[in-house]
Coordinates of C-alpha atoms in Angstrom, one line a residue:
M2 CA 58.2 185.9 -13.9
W3 CA 55.6 183.7 -12.1
S4 CA 52.9 184.9 -14.4
S5 CA 55.0 184.2 -17.4
L6 CA 55.9 180.7 -16.2
L7 CA 52.2 180.0 -15.6
Q8 CA 51.3 181.4 -19.1
H9 CA 53.7 179.3 -21.1
A10 CA 53.8 176.0 -19.2
N11 CA 52.3 172.8 -20.6
D12 CA 52.1 171.3 -17.1
A13 CA 49.6 171.9 -14.3
I14 CA 51.3 174.3 -11.7
F15 CA 50.1 175.1 -8.2
A16 CA 51.2 177.5 -5.4
I17 CA 50.0 176.1 -2.1
D18 CA 50.4 177.4 1.4
L19 CA 51.6 175.3 4.2
S20 CA 48.0 174.5 5.3
G21 CA 47.3 173.0 2.0
K22 CA 45.2 175.8 0.5
I23 CA 45.6 176.5 -3.2
L24 CA 46.8 180.1 -3.6
Q25 CA 47.4 180.2 -7.4
C26 CA 47.3 177.9 -10.4
N27 CA 47.6 178.0 -14.2
S28 CA 45.2 177.3 -17.0
C29 CA 46.4 173.7 -17.5
V30 CA 44.5 172.8 -14.3
E31 CA 41.3 173.1 -16.3
K32 CA 42.8 171.0 -19.1
F33 CA 44.0 168.3 -16.7
Y34 CA 41.3 168.2 -14.0
G35 CA 38.3 170.2 -15.3
Y36 CA 38.4 172.9 -12.7
L37 CA 38.5 176.6 -13.7
P38 CA 41.5 178.3 -12.0
E39 CA 39.2 180.9 -10.3
N40 CA 37.0 178.2 -8.9
I41 CA 39.7 176.0 -7.4
V42 CA 41.9 178.8 -6.0
G43 CA 41.1 178.9 -2.2
S44 CA 40.2 175.2 -2.1
Q45 CA 42.2 172.6 -0.3
Y46 CA 44.7 170.8 -2.5
I47 CA 43.6 167.5 -1.2
I48 CA 40.4 167.6 -3.3
L49 CA 42.7 166.5 -6.2
L50 CA 44.1 163.5 -4.2
P51 CA 42.4 160.1 -4.1
E52 CA 41.4 158.7 -0.8
V53 CA 44.4 156.4 -0.6
R54 CA 46.7 159.4 -1.2
Q55 CA 45.2 161.9 1.2
K56 CA 48.3 162.0 3.3
E57 CA 50.6 162.6 0.3
F58 CA 50.7 166.4 0.6
E59 CA 51.2 166.3 4.4
N60 CA 54.1 163.8 4.1
I61 CA 55.8 165.9 1.3
R62 CA 55.3 169.1 3.3
D63 CA 56.9 167.6 6.4
N64 CA 59.9 166.4 4.4
L65 CA 60.4 169.8 2.8
L66 CA 60.1 171.5 6.2
F67 CA 62.8 169.2 7.4
G68 CA 65.0 170.4 4.5
E69 CA 64.7 167.3 2.4
Q70 CA 64.4 167.4 -1.4
S71 CA 61.5 165.8 -3.2
A72 CA 62.3 163.9 -6.4
P73 CA 59.6 163.7 -9.1
F74 CA 57.4 160.7 -8.7
E75 CA 54.4 159.1 -10.3
T76 CA 51.1 159.4 -8.5
E77 CA 47.3 159.8 -9.2
R78 CA 44.9 162.6 -9.2
V79 CA 41.1 162.9 -9.2
T80 CA 39.4 165.1 -11.8
Q81 CA 36.3 167.1 -11.3
N82 CA 34.2 164.3 -12.8
K83 CA 35.8 161.9 -10.3
S84 CA 38.0 160.0 -12.8
L85 CA 41.6 159.0 -12.0
I86 CA 44.6 160.1 -14.0
K87 CA 48.2 159.3 -13.6
V88 CA 50.6 162.2 -13.3
S89 CA 54.3 162.9 -12.5
A90 CA 54.4 165.2 -9.5
S91 CA 57.3 167.4 -8.5
Y92 CA 57.2 169.3 -5.2
S93 CA 59.4 172.3 -4.3
A94 CA 59.6 174.6 -1.3
I95 CA 58.7 178.3 -1.8
R96 CA 60.8 180.6 0.4
D97 CA 60.7 184.3 1.3
N98 CA 63.6 186.7 1.1
S99 CA 64.9 185.5 4.4
G100 CA 64.8 181.8 3.3
R101 CA 61.9 180.8 5.4
I102 CA 59.5 178.3 3.8
I103 CA 56.2 179.9 3.2
G104 CA 54.5 177.5 0.8
I105 CA 54.9 174.7 -1.7
S106 CA 54.9 174.6 -5.5
V107 CA 53.6 171.5 -7.3
I108 CA 54.2 170.8 -11.0
E109 CA 52.1 167.9 -12.4
R110 CA 52.4 166.3 -15.9
K111 CA 50.2 163.6 -17.3
V112 CA 52.2 160.4 -17.3
M113 CA 50.2 158.0 -19.4
H114 CA 49.8 160.4 -22.3
R115 CA 53.4 161.4 -22.4
K116 CA 54.7 157.9 -22.1
T117 CA 52.3 156.5 -24.6
L118 CA 53.1 159.3 -27.1
E119 CA 56.9 158.9 -26.6
S120 CA 56.6 155.1 -26.8
K121 CA 54.6 155.1 -30.0
A122 CA 56.6 157.8 -31.6
Q123 CA 59.9 156.1 -30.7
A124 CA 58.7 152.8 -32.1
L125 CA 57.6 154.5 -35.4
L126 CA 60.9 156.4 -35.6
E127 CA 63.0 153.3 -35.2
T128 CA 61.3 151.6 -38.1
A129 CA 62.0 154.5 -40.4
P130 CA 64.9 154.0 -42.9
D131 CA 65.9 157.7 -42.6
A132 CA 67.1 159.8 -39.7
M133 CA 64.0 161.1 -37.9
V134 CA 64.2 164.2 -35.8
I135 CA 61.2 165.6 -33.9
V136 CA 61.4 169.3 -32.9
N137 CA 59.1 171.5 -30.8
A138 CA 58.0 175.1 -31.5
Y139 CA 61.2 176.4 -29.9
G140 CA 63.4 174.4 -32.2
Q141 CA 64.4 172.0 -29.5
I142 CA 65.0 168.3 -30.4
I143 CA 62.7 166.2 -28.4
L144 CA 62.9 162.8 -30.1
V145 CA 65.4 161.1 -32.4
N146 CA 65.9 157.6 -33.8
A147 CA 69.0 155.4 -34.1
Q148 CA 69.5 156.4 -37.7
T149 CA 69.9 160.0 -36.5
E150 CA 72.7 159.0 -34.1
K151 CA 74.4 157.0 -36.9
L152 CA 74.0 159.8 -39.5
F153 CA 75.2 162.7 -37.3
G154 CA 77.6 160.9 -34.9
Y155 CA 75.9 162.2 -31.7
A156 CA 74.4 160.0 -29.0
K157 CA 70.8 160.5 -28.2
N158 CA 71.3 162.2 -24.9
E159 CA 73.6 164.7 -26.7
L160 CA 70.8 165.7 -29.0
L161 CA 67.6 165.8 -26.8
G162 CA 66.8 169.3 -25.6
Q163 CA 69.4 170.9 -28.0
D164 CA 68.5 173.4 -30.8
V165 CA 68.1 171.6 -34.1
E166 CA 70.5 174.0 -35.7
M167 CA 73.4 172.0 -34.2
L168 CA 72.8 169.6 -37.1
I169 CA 73.1 172.4 -39.7
P170 CA 76.3 174.1 -41.1
D171 CA 76.9 177.5 -39.5
R172 CA 76.3 179.4 -42.8
F173 CA 72.6 178.3 -42.9
V174 CA 71.7 178.8 -39.2
S175 CA 70.4 182.3 -39.2
R176 CA 68.2 181.7 -42.3
H177 CA 67.0 178.3 -40.9
K178 CA 65.6 179.9 -37.8
G179 CA 63.5 182.2 -40.0
H180 CA 62.3 179.3 -42.1
R181 CA 61.5 177.3 -39.0
K182 CA 59.3 180.0 -37.7
N183 CA 57.5 180.4 -41.0
F184 CA 56.9 176.6 -41.1
F185 CA 55.2 176.6 -37.7
E186 CA 53.0 179.5 -38.8
N187 CA 51.9 177.6 -41.9
A188 CA 52.6 173.9 -41.1
K189 CA 52.0 171.4 -43.9
A190 CA 53.8 168.3 -45.1
R191 CA 56.4 169.2 -47.8
T192 CA 60.0 168.8 -48.9
M193 CA 62.3 171.3 -47.2
G194 CA 64.3 173.7 -49.5
E195 CA 62.8 172.3 -52.7
G196 CA 65.1 173.1 -55.6
Q197 CA 68.0 174.0 -53.3
E198 CA 71.0 172.0 -52.1
L199 CA 70.7 171.1 -48.4
F200 CA 73.5 170.0 -46.1
G201 CA 73.8 168.3 -42.7
R202 CA 76.7 168.7 -40.3
H203 CA 78.3 165.7 -38.6
K204 CA 79.6 165.9 -35.0
T205 CA 83.1 166.0 -36.5
G206 CA 82.1 169.1 -38.5
A207 CA 82.0 167.3 -41.8
E208 CA 79.2 168.3 -44.1
F209 CA 77.1 166.0 -46.3
P210 CA 74.2 166.5 -48.8
V211 CA 70.8 165.7 -47.5
E212 CA 67.1 165.6 -48.5
I213 CA 64.6 166.6 -45.8
S214 CA 60.9 166.0 -45.7
L215 CA 58.9 167.9 -43.1
S216 CA 55.6 166.8 -41.5
P217 CA 53.6 168.6 -38.8
L218 CA 52.5 166.6 -35.7
E219 CA 49.5 167.9 -33.7
T220 CA 49.7 166.9 -30.0
E221 CA 48.0 168.0 -26.8
E222 CA 51.3 169.6 -25.8
G223 CA 51.2 171.7 -29.0
L224 CA 52.5 171.5 -32.6
L225 CA 55.6 169.5 -33.3
V226 CA 57.5 168.9 -36.5
S227 CA 58.9 165.6 -37.8
A228 CA 61.9 165.9 -40.1
A229 CA 62.9 162.8 -42.2
I230 CA 66.6 163.3 -43.2
R231 CA 68.2 161.2 -45.9
D232 CA 71.9 161.2 -46.7
I233 CA 72.2 161.6 -50.5
S234 CA 76.0 161.5 -50.8
Q235 CA 76.0 158.4 -53.0
R236 CA 73.3 159.7 -55.2
K237 CA 75.1 163.0 -55.6
K238 CA 78.2 161.1 -56.6
A239 CA 76.2 159.1 -59.1
E240 CA 74.6 162.3 -60.4
E241 CA 77.9 164.0 -60.7
K242 CA 79.3 161.0 -62.6
F243 CA 76.2 161.0 -64.8
R244 CA 76.5 164.8 -65.4
N245 CA 80.2 164.3 -66.3
L246 CA 79.2 161.6 -68.8
L247 CA 76.5 164.0 -70.2
E248 CA 79.0 166.8 -70.6
S249 CA 81.5 164.6 -72.3
A250 CA 79.0 163.3 -74.8
P251 CA 79.6 164.5 -78.4
D252 CA 75.9 165.0 -79.0
A253 CA 73.4 167.4 -77.4
I254 CA 71.7 165.5 -74.5
I255 CA 68.3 166.6 -73.3
I256 CA 66.5 164.8 -70.4
V257 CA 62.7 165.4 -70.4
N258 CA 59.9 164.3 -68.0
E259 CA 56.5 162.9 -69.0
S260 CA 54.9 166.3 -69.2
G261 CA 57.6 167.3 -71.7
S262 CA 59.5 169.6 -69.3
I263 CA 63.2 169.8 -69.8
Q264 CA 65.0 168.5 -66.7
L265 CA 68.7 168.5 -67.7
V266 CA 70.8 169.5 -70.7
N267 CA 74.6 169.4 -71.4
A268 CA 77.0 172.0 -72.9
Q269 CA 76.5 170.7 -76.4
T270 CA 72.8 171.5 -76.1
E271 CA 73.6 175.1 -75.3
K272 CA 76.1 175.3 -78.2
M273 CA 73.7 173.7 -80.7
F274 CA 70.5 175.6 -79.8
G275 CA 72.0 178.9 -78.6
Y276 CA 70.1 178.9 -75.3
N277 CA 71.7 178.8 -71.9
R278 CA 70.6 176.2 -69.4
V279 CA 68.4 178.6 -67.4
E280 CA 66.5 179.4 -70.6
M281 CA 65.8 175.7 -71.2
I282 CA 65.4 173.8 -67.9
G283 CA 61.8 173.8 -66.8
Y284 CA 60.6 174.8 -70.2
N285 CA 58.7 172.5 -72.7
I286 CA 60.8 170.5 -75.1
E287 CA 58.8 172.0 -78.0
L288 CA 60.9 175.1 -77.4
L289 CA 63.6 173.4 -79.5
M290 CA 61.4 172.4 -82.4
P291 CA 59.9 174.1 -85.4
V292 CA 56.4 175.3 -84.5
R293 CA 54.8 173.1 -87.2
Y294 CA 55.8 170.0 -85.3
N295 CA 54.4 171.0 -81.9
S296 CA 51.0 169.3 -81.9
I297 CA 52.1 166.1 -83.5
H298 CA 55.1 165.8 -81.3
Q299 CA 53.0 166.0 -78.2
V300 CA 51.0 163.0 -79.4
H301 CA 54.2 161.1 -80.2
R302 CA 55.6 162.0 -76.7
V303 CA 52.5 160.6 -74.9
N304 CA 52.7 157.4 -77.0
Y305 CA 56.4 157.0 -76.3
F306 CA 55.9 157.2 -72.5
K307 CA 53.2 154.4 -72.9
N308 CA 55.8 152.1 -74.6
P309 CA 59.2 153.4 -73.7
K310 CA 62.2 151.7 -75.4
A311 CA 65.6 152.7 -76.9
R312 CA 65.1 153.7 -80.5
K313 CA 65.6 156.3 -83.1
M314 CA 63.0 159.1 -83.3
G315 CA 61.1 159.6 -86.5
E316 CA 62.9 156.9 -88.4
G317 CA 62.5 157.4 -92.1
F318 CA 61.5 161.1 -91.7
D319 CA 63.4 164.3 -91.9
L320 CA 63.7 165.9 -88.4
H321 CA 64.6 169.5 -87.7
G322 CA 65.7 171.4 -84.6
R323 CA 65.2 175.2 -84.1
D324 CA 67.8 177.4 -82.4
K325 CA 67.2 180.5 -80.4
S326 CA 67.3 182.7 -83.5
G327 CA 64.6 180.6 -85.1
K328 CA 66.9 179.0 -87.6
E329 CA 66.1 175.4 -88.4
F330 CA 68.6 172.7 -89.0
P331 CA 68.4 168.9 -89.8
V332 CA 68.9 166.5 -86.8
E333 CA 69.0 162.8 -85.9
I334 CA 67.5 161.9 -82.5
S335 CA 68.0 158.8 -80.4
L336 CA 65.6 158.2 -77.5
S337 CA 66.3 156.2 -74.3
P338 CA 64.1 155.7 -71.2
L339 CA 65.5 156.5 -67.8
E340 CA 63.9 154.9 -64.7
T341 CA 64.5 157.3 -61.7
E342 CA 63.2 157.8 -58.2
D343 CA 61.2 160.7 -59.6
G344 CA 59.6 158.5 -62.2
L345 CA 60.2 157.8 -65.9
L346 CA 62.4 160.3 -67.8
V347 CA 63.5 160.2 -71.4
S348 CA 67.0 161.0 -72.6
A349 CA 67.2 162.4 -76.2
A350 CA 70.6 162.4 -77.9
V351 CA 70.4 165.1 -80.7
R352 CA 72.9 165.3 -83.5
D353 CA 73.2 168.2 -86.0
I354 CA 73.5 166.5 -89.4
S355 CA 73.7 169.7 -91.5
E356 CA 77.1 168.8 -92.8
K357 CA 76.0 165.2 -93.5
K358 CA 72.9 166.4 -95.4
K359 CA 75.1 168.8 -97.3
L360 CA 77.4 166.0 -98.3
E361 CA 74.5 163.7 -99.1
N362 CA 73.0 166.3 -101.4
Q363 CA 76.4 166.8 -103.1
I364 CA 76.8 163.0 -103.5
K365 CA 73.2 162.9 -104.8
E366 CA 73.9 165.6 -107.3
I367 CA 77.1 163.9 -108.4
N368 CA 75.3 160.6 -108.8
I369 CA 72.6 162.3 -110.9
N370 CA 75.2 163.9 -113.1
L371 CA 77.1 160.6 -113.2
E372 CA 74.0 158.6 -114.1
K373 CA 73.3 161.1 -116.9
K374 CA 76.8 160.7 -118.2
V375 CA 76.7 156.9 -117.8
H376 CA 73.3 156.9 -119.6
Q377 CA 74.6 159.1 -122.3
R378 CA 77.8 157.0 -122.6
T379 CA 75.8 153.8 -122.6
E380 CA 73.6 155.1 -125.4
E381 CA 76.7 156.1 -127.3
L382 CA 78.4 152.7 -126.7
E383 CA 75.2 150.8 -127.7
T384 CA 75.0 152.8 -130.9
K385 CA 78.7 152.1 -131.6
N386 CA 78.2 148.4 -130.7
K387 CA 75.2 148.2 -133.1
E388 CA 77.3 149.9 -135.8
L389 CA 80.2 147.5 -135.2
E390 CA 77.9 144.5 -135.1
Q391 CA 76.2 145.8 -138.3
F392 CA 79.7 146.4 -139.8
A393 CA 80.9 142.9 -138.8
Y394 CA 77.8 141.3 -140.2
V395 CA 77.9 143.2 -143.5
A396 CA 81.7 142.9 -143.7
S397 CA 81.6 139.2 -143.1
H398 CA 78.7 138.7 -145.3
D399 CA 80.2 140.7 -148.2
L400 CA 83.6 139.1 -147.8
Q401 CA 82.1 135.7 -148.4
E402 CA 81.3 136.3 -152.0
P403 CA 84.9 137.2 -153.2
L404 CA 86.2 134.4 -150.9
R405 CA 83.9 131.9 -152.6
T406 CA 85.2 133.1 -156.0
I407 CA 88.8 132.7 -154.8
S408 CA 88.1 129.2 -153.4
S409 CA 86.3 128.2 -156.7
F410 CA 89.2 129.3 -158.9
V411 CA 91.7 127.7 -156.7
G412 CA 89.7 124.5 -157.0
F413 CA 89.7 124.9 -160.8
L414 CA 93.4 125.4 -160.8
K415 CA 94.0 122.3 -158.6
E416 CA 91.8 120.2 -160.9
E417 CA 93.5 121.4 -164.1
Y418 CA 97.1 121.8 -163.1
Y419 CA 97.7 120.0 -159.8
R420 CA 100.8 117.7 -160.2
K421 CA 101.2 119.1 -163.7
M422 CA 103.5 121.8 -162.5
D423 CA 106.5 121.5 -160.3
D424 CA 106.2 120.8 -156.5
I425 CA 106.6 124.5 -155.6
A426 CA 103.6 125.5 -157.6
D427 CA 101.6 122.6 -156.0
S428 CA 102.5 123.8 -152.5
Y429 CA 101.5 127.4 -153.4
L430 CA 98.1 126.1 -154.5
D431 CA 97.8 124.1 -151.2
Y432 CA 98.6 127.3 -149.2
I433 CA 96.1 129.3 -151.0
F434 CA 93.4 126.6 -150.6
H435 CA 94.0 126.1 -146.9
A436 CA 94.2 129.9 -146.3
A437 CA 90.9 130.5 -148.1
D438 CA 89.3 127.7 -146.0
R439 CA 90.6 129.2 -142.7
M440 CA 89.4 132.6 -143.9
Q441 CA 85.9 131.2 -144.5
T442 CA 85.9 129.7 -141.0
L443 CA 86.9 133.1 -139.5
I444 CA 84.3 135.0 -141.4
K445 CA 81.6 132.4 -140.4
D446 CA 82.7 132.8 -136.7
L447 CA 82.7 136.6 -137.0
L448 CA 79.3 136.5 -138.5
D449 CA 78.1 134.2 -135.6
Y450 CA 79.6 136.6 -133.1
S451 CA 77.8 139.6 -134.5
R452 CA 74.5 137.7 -134.5
I453 CA 74.7 136.9 -130.7
G454 CA 71.7 138.7 -129.1
R455 CA 70.3 140.1 -132.3
M456 CA 67.0 138.4 -131.6
R457 CA 66.8 139.3 -127.9
V458 CA 63.5 137.9 -126.5
L459 CA 63.7 136.5 -122.9
H460 CA 62.2 133.1 -122.2
E461 CA 62.2 130.7 -119.3
V462 CA 65.2 128.4 -120.0
D463 CA 65.5 125.1 -118.3
C464 CA 69.2 124.6 -118.0
N465 CA 68.7 120.8 -117.5
T466 CA 67.0 120.6 -120.9
V467 CA 69.7 122.8 -122.5
L468 CA 72.5 120.5 -121.1
S469 CA 70.7 117.4 -122.4
Q470 CA 70.5 119.0 -125.9
V471 CA 74.1 120.0 -125.9
M472 CA 75.2 116.5 -124.8
A473 CA 73.1 115.0 -127.6
D474 CA 74.7 117.3 -130.2
L475 CA 78.2 116.5 -128.8
S476 CA 77.6 112.8 -128.3
S477 CA 80.2 111.8 -131.0
A478 CA 82.9 114.0 -129.5
I479 CA 82.0 112.8 -125.9
E480 CA 82.1 109.1 -126.9
E481 CA 85.3 109.5 -128.9
A482 CA 87.1 111.2 -126.0
N483 CA 85.5 108.9 -123.4
A484 CA 84.4 112.0 -121.5
K485 CA 82.4 111.8 -118.3
I486 CA 80.0 114.7 -117.6
S487 CA 78.1 115.0 -114.3
V488 CA 75.8 117.4 -112.6
T489 CA 76.0 117.8 -108.8
E490 CA 72.3 118.7 -108.5
A491 CA 69.5 119.8 -110.8
L492 CA 70.3 123.0 -112.7
P493 CA 67.9 126.0 -112.4
V494 CA 65.3 127.5 -114.7
V495 CA 66.4 131.0 -115.7
N496 CA 65.0 133.9 -117.7
G497 CA 67.4 134.2 -120.7
Y498 CA 67.9 133.7 -124.4
P499 CA 67.7 130.0 -125.2
T500 CA 69.9 129.9 -128.3
E501 CA 72.7 131.9 -126.6
I502 CA 72.6 129.8 -123.4
K503 CA 72.8 126.6 -125.4
Q504 CA 75.8 128.0 -127.3
L505 CA 77.4 129.0 -124.0
F506 CA 77.0 125.5 -122.5
Q507 CA 78.2 123.9 -125.8
N508 CA 81.3 126.1 -126.1
L509 CA 82.4 125.4 -122.5
I510 CA 81.9 121.6 -122.7
S511 CA 83.6 121.5 -126.2
N512 CA 86.6 123.3 -124.8
S513 CA 86.9 120.9 -121.8
I514 CA 86.8 117.9 -124.2
K515 CA 89.2 119.5 -126.7
F516 CA 91.8 120.6 -124.2
H517 CA 92.1 117.3 -122.2
R518 CA 95.3 115.8 -121.1
D519 CA 96.9 112.8 -122.9
N520 CA 96.0 109.5 -121.2
A521 CA 93.4 111.3 -119.0
P522 CA 89.8 111.1 -120.3
P523 CA 87.9 114.4 -119.8
V524 CA 85.9 114.6 -116.5
I525 CA 83.5 117.6 -116.5
T526 CA 81.5 118.5 -113.4
I527 CA 78.7 121.1 -113.7
S528 CA 77.1 122.8 -110.7
S529 CA 75.0 125.9 -109.8
Q530 CA 74.0 127.8 -106.8
K531 CA 71.6 130.7 -106.0
I532 CA 73.3 134.0 -105.3
P533 CA 71.7 137.4 -104.5
G534 CA 70.2 138.7 -107.7
G535 CA 70.8 135.6 -109.9
W536 CA 72.6 132.3 -110.3
S537 CA 76.2 131.2 -110.4
F538 CA 77.4 128.3 -112.6
S539 CA 80.6 126.2 -112.5
F540 CA 82.1 124.0 -115.3
R541 CA 85.0 122.2 -113.8
D542 CA 87.3 119.9 -115.8
N543 CA 90.6 117.9 -115.4
G544 CA 92.2 119.3 -118.5
I545 CA 95.6 120.8 -119.4
G546 CA 94.8 124.0 -117.4
I547 CA 95.7 127.6 -118.2
E548 CA 98.6 129.7 -116.9
Q549 CA 97.6 132.6 -114.7
Q550 CA 99.0 135.3 -117.1
H551 CA 96.7 134.0 -119.9
Q552 CA 93.5 133.7 -117.9
E553 CA 92.0 137.0 -119.1
R554 CA 93.5 137.0 -122.6
I555 CA 91.5 133.8 -123.5
F556 CA 88.2 135.8 -123.6
I557 CA 89.5 138.2 -126.3
I558 CA 88.3 137.5 -129.8
F559 CA 90.6 135.3 -132.0
Q560 CA 93.2 134.9 -129.2
R561 CA 94.8 131.5 -129.3
L562 CA 97.2 129.9 -126.7
H563 CA 98.2 126.9 -128.8
N564 CA 99.4 126.1 -132.4
R565 CA 96.7 125.0 -134.9
T566 CA 98.5 121.7 -135.3
Q567 CA 97.9 121.0 -131.6
Y568 CA 94.3 122.1 -131.3
E569 CA 92.0 123.2 -134.1
G570 CA 89.8 126.2 -133.9
S571 CA 89.7 130.0 -134.5
G572 CA 90.0 131.2 -130.9
I573 CA 86.6 132.8 -130.8
G574 CA 84.7 130.3 -128.7
L575 CA 85.4 131.9 -125.2
S576 CA 84.7 135.4 -126.7
H577 CA 81.3 134.1 -127.6
C578 CA 80.9 132.9 -124.0
K579 CA 81.9 136.3 -122.6
K580 CA 79.4 138.1 -124.9
I581 CA 76.6 135.7 -124.0
V582 CA 77.2 136.0 -120.3
E583 CA 77.4 139.8 -120.4
L584 CA 74.2 139.8 -122.5
H585 CA 72.6 138.1 -119.4
G586 CA 73.9 140.7 -117.0
G587 CA 76.6 138.5 -115.6
K588 CA 80.4 138.0 -115.8
I589 CA 82.7 135.1 -116.6
W590 CA 86.1 134.1 -115.3
V591 CA 88.4 131.1 -114.9
E592 CA 90.3 129.6 -112.0
S593 CA 93.0 127.3 -113.3
Q594 CA 96.5 125.8 -112.8
L595 CA 98.6 124.3 -115.5
D596 CA 98.1 120.5 -115.8
K597 CA 95.5 120.6 -113.0
G598 CA 92.4 121.5 -114.9
S599 CA 90.2 124.6 -115.1
N600 CA 87.0 125.8 -113.5
F601 CA 85.0 128.2 -115.7
Q602 CA 82.5 130.1 -113.7
F603 CA 79.9 132.6 -114.7
T604 CA 76.8 134.4 -113.3
I605 CA 73.4 135.0 -114.8
S606 CA 71.3 137.8 -113.3
E607 CA 67.6 137.5 -112.7
K608 CA 65.7 139.3 -115.5
E609 CA 62.0 139.8 -115.9
K610 CA 60.6 137.8 -118.8
E611 CA 59.7 139.9 -121.8

């Protein structure tokens, strides 16, 4: 037992007889004082005592012989090279089997080194934000900081000298002892239990998740280990909340680090790609992409980490994922950077758009077929319109000859027989004459209607010039009705058909003058404004107005709302306007209330000049 004690002790230990001769010592004597054990054994112990302490041994021996106890105390010793060192000395009596004192044992420990080490270590530990626990090779706790007391609920004196396993849940104790032994055999700074969940145990028995970093400490007394312990309960709660959010997301969520390694996935990712988590986590993200994208994606990934920001991936391009079976499917991907303690990560939200693409293709196919049908129908309508226009032109032109004959002979009859027959015969002649005259007007209007757009050559048309020309042509009517025509601001220059636009302006202004209220001179306000793809015009008046049920009917050819005795005309003017506006890719409508005026509005689309 004595030999074992000497072998493992870190202190200098002596066995001395009552005369002061050294009988035995351990190897630490050489470390402390420079003497080989075999050379100092047999020497007087006082060779280690300074001059001023030569009586120290005798005094302690006498006290022990008198049965007194000797408490450890600080003193000084002389080394072989005559230097002084401070030590803590502890003297004890050595007794034989009968209890008689036969010698004295002395245990000496360097005071300055130990105190300096403890002082420096304690100062460093107290500045650490984490709980710091220093353990010796036997697993005993030799130093802790205030954070350790706070984290585990023990006072410092309850921890010092105890096995470190008191801070670990019981189920981990046996394995931890083995890991501790392995660490001391291959000591290096590292994180403890990397990739595993670690737990600490509070004095109350409550467990909490921790992170532990281990660092070896080389000291004269041997190897020690420093453990920095951090409570990660709040982080675990945040991670759990984040994980729950991930799992509740409708899209596949994949979190990747800068090297492209998959760190985290949700259940939707497993479902979409057919891999389980173990088959994805730790593997490169290119696992989930068609092989042809691998090299270019790696370049894009490096560039993204240089300039990370939330955005869609591959905007404007068709992206594809690849499942475990090798099947490809179209996807949309949104990227978001995540700043973490472990560095920058990227979250990719992946959505399978197979159904969307299928629907888009169906809509595209329907649109193509619809466009073909519309094109075909348009061609048919254009052909029919041309035929109708040709028919109207020919019919109206051919009708004029017999109508002129009728009018001529009616004229002859009036010259020869008017007032020579009875009143009934004269009235018949008047009816025939006026009917022929109205018929001639209708045929002329129909002929004009069929001619609209026949000579379709686009020109730049200054609407201000057109308005001036129209007002000059209508000057008599304007003066007679005492009409006031104003423009809110300059009208635009448009690409259009000059003759038709002039006729459009003239018809609208003529109507406003014609359909004015009694005792209220016509007031006409003309304005325009730019709209997407063209121009919008407004011709507002203070006339008699139009009832709502007639506001569409007035644009139909030969539709009249008033008796000819009230207002002259054939009822084709607004039909002309509608055809001219549609010829320019626009539409025309009216907003009106009876006796409160009308606002005729129309649009003209922007067309390229021919």
